[in-house]
Short mmCIF file of C-alpha atoms in Angstrom, two decimals:
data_model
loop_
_atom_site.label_atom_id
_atom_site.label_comp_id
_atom_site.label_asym_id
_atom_site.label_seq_id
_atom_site.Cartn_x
_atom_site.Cartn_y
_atom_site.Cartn_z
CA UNK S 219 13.68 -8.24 -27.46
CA UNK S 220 15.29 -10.46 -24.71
CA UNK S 221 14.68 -10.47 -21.10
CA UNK S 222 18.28 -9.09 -20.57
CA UNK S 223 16.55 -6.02 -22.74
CA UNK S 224 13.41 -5.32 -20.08
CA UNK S 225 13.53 -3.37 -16.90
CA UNK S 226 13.05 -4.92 -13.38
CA UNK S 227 9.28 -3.51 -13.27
CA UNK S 228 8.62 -4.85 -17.15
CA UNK S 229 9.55 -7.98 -15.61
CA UNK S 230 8.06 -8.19 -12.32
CA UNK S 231 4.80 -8.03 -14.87
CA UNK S 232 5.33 -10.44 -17.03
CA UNK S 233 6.53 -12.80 -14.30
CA UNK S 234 4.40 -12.13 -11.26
CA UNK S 235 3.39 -14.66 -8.60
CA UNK S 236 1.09 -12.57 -7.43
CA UNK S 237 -2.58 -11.36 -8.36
CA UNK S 238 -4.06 -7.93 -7.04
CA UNK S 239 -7.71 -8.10 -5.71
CA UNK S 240 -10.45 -6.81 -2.93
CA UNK S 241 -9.56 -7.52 0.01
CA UNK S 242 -11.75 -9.93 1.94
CA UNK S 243 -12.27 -11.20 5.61
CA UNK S 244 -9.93 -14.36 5.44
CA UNK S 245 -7.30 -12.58 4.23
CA UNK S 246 -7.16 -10.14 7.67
CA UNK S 247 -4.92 -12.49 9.93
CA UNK S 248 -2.61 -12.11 7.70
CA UNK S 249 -2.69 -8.78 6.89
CA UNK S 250 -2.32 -8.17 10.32
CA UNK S 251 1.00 -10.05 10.82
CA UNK S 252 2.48 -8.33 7.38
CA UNK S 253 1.70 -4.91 9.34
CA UNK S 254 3.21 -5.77 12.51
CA UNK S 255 6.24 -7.40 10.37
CA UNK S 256 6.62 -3.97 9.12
CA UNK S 257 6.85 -1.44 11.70
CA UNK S 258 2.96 0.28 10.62
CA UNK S 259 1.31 2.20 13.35
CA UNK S 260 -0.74 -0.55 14.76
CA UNK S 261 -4.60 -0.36 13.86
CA UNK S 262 -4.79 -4.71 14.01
CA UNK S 263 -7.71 -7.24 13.57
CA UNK S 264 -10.69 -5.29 14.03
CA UNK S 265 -9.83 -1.76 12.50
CA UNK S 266 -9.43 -3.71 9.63
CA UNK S 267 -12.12 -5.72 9.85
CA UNK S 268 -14.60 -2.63 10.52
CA UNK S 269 -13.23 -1.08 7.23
CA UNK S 270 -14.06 -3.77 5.40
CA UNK S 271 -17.88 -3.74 6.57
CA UNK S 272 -18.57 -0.41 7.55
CA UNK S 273 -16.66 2.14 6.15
CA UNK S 274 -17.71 3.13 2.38
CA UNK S 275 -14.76 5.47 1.60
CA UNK S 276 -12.02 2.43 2.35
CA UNK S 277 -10.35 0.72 -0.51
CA UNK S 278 -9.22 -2.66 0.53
CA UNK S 279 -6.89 -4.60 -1.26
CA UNK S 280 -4.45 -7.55 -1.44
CA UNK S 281 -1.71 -8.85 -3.38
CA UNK S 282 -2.70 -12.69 -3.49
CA UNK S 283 -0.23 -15.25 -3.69
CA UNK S 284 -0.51 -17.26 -6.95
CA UNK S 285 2.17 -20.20 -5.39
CA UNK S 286 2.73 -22.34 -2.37
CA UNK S 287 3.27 -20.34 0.82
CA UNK S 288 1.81 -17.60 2.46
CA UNK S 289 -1.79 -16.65 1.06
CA UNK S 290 -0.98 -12.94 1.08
CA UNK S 291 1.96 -11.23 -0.69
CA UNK S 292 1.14 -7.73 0.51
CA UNK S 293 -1.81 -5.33 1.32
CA UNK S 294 -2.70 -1.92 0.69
CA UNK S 295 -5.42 0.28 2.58
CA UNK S 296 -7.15 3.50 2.19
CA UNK S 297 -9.74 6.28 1.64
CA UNK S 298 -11.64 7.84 -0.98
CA UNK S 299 -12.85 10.62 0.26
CA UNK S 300 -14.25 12.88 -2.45
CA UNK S 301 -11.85 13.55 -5.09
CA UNK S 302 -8.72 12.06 -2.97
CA UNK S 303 -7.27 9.01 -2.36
CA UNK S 304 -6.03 8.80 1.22
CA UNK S 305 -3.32 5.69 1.50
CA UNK S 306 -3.68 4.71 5.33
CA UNK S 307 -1.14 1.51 5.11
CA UNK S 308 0.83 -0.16 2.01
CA UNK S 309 2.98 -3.45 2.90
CA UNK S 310 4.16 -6.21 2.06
CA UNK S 311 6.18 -9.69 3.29
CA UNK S 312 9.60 -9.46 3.47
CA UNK S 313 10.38 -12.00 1.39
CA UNK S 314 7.96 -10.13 -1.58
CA UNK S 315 9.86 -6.85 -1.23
CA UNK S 316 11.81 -4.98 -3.96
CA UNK S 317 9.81 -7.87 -6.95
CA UNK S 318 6.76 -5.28 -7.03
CA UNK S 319 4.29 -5.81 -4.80
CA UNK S 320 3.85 -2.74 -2.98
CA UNK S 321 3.73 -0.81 -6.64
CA UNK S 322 1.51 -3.16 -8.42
CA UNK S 323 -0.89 -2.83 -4.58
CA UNK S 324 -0.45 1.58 -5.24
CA UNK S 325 -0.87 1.36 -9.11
CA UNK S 326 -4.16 -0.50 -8.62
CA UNK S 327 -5.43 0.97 -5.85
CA UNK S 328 -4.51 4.69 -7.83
CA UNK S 329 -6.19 3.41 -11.26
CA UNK S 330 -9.46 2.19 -9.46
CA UNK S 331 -9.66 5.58 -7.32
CA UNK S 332 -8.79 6.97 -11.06
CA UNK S 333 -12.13 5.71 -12.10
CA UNK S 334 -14.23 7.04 -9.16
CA UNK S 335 -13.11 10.47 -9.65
CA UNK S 336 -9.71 10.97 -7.96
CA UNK S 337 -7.73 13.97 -8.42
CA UNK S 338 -5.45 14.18 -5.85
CA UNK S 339 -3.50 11.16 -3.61
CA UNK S 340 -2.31 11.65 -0.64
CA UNK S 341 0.30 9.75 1.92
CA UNK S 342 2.78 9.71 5.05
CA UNK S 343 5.66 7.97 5.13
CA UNK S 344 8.26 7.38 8.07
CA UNK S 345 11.19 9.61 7.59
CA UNK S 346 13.78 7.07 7.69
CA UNK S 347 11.64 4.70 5.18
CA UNK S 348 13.99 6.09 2.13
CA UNK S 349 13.29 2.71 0.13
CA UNK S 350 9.40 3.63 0.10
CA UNK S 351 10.00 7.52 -0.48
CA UNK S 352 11.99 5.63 -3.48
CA UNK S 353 9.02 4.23 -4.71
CA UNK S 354 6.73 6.60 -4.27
CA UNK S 355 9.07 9.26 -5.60
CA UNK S 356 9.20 6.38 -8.77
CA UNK S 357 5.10 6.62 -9.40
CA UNK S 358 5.13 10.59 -9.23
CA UNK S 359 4.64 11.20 -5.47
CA UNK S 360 6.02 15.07 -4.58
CA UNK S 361 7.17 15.69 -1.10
CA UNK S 362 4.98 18.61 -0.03
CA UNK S 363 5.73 18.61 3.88
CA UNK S 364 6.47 17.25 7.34
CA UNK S 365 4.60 15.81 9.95
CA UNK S 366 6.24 16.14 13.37
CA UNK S 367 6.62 12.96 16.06
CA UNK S 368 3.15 11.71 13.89
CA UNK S 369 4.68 8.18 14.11
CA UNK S 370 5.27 5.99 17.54
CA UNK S 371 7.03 3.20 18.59
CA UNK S 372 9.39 4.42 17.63
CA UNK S 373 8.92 7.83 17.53
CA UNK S 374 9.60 9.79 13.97
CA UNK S 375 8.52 12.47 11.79
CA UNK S 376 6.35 11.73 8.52
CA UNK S 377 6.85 12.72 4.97
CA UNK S 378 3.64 14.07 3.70
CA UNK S 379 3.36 13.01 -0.50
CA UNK S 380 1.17 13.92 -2.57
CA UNK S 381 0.13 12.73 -6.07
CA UNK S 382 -2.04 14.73 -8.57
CA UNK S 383 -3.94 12.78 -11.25
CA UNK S 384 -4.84 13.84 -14.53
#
């Protein structure tokens, strides 16, 4: 097998600059800029920050940069509430986009909530964000409704996804 024989994920594996880990409290300045380079609903510093410390159902976690630049790659929150994974925010830089960050931050995050009893995963996604509904689409996501006006600035209806795990 040559590399002209592997698929774009198969290499984004075998190749990646990036390492997949906990979140931790140095790492939230710059998880706040990657958010507010993306277009999330602003929750910023301290929302962040009290998830990290106070919240047991969040799942933290960060796509670490393994060469010179920016520390963080890309960052991934959510909740684990019960048997369901709730994904709050998934982002990365725009310069990491489209090499697999985002999907190695939602594969993770899904195999670890895998091993605490997960069944279901749950998400919203901006209407207009077709490369995301892409990916999530990609990983097994099924579009199971609409959210009216949930997003602002600007305003736009949500995609509700949902993943079942086996």
């Amino acid at each position: 097998m040559s590399l002209s024989d592997i698929s774009p994920e198969q290499y984004s594996a075998m190749f990646r600059s990036y390492l997949v880990e906990p979140m931790r409290e140095q790492d939230l300045i710059e998880v706040v800029e990657i958010e507010e380079m993306s277009g999330l609903n602003r929750w910023g510093y301290d929302a962040y920050r009290r998830e990290l410390f106070t919240n047991p159902n969040s799942l933290m976690m960060v796509a670490r940069n393994l060469h010179p630049g920016p520390a963080i790659a890309g960052f991934f929150a959510g909740w684990i509430v019960e048997d369901e994974l709730h994904i709050n925010n998934v982002a990365s830089r725009p310069e990491y986009r489209r090499i697999g960050v985002a999907r190695s931050l939602l594969e993770s995050a899904i195999d670890d909530s895998a091993c605490r009893g997960v069944l279901l995963v749950i998400l919203e996604v901006r209407a207009s964000n077709e490369a995301a509904q892409a990916l999530y689409g990609k990983l097994g996501f099924k579009l199971i409704g609409r959210r009216r006006d949930y997003y602002r600035g600007p305003i736009e209806d949500a995609l509700v996804m949902r993943k079942e795990l086996k």
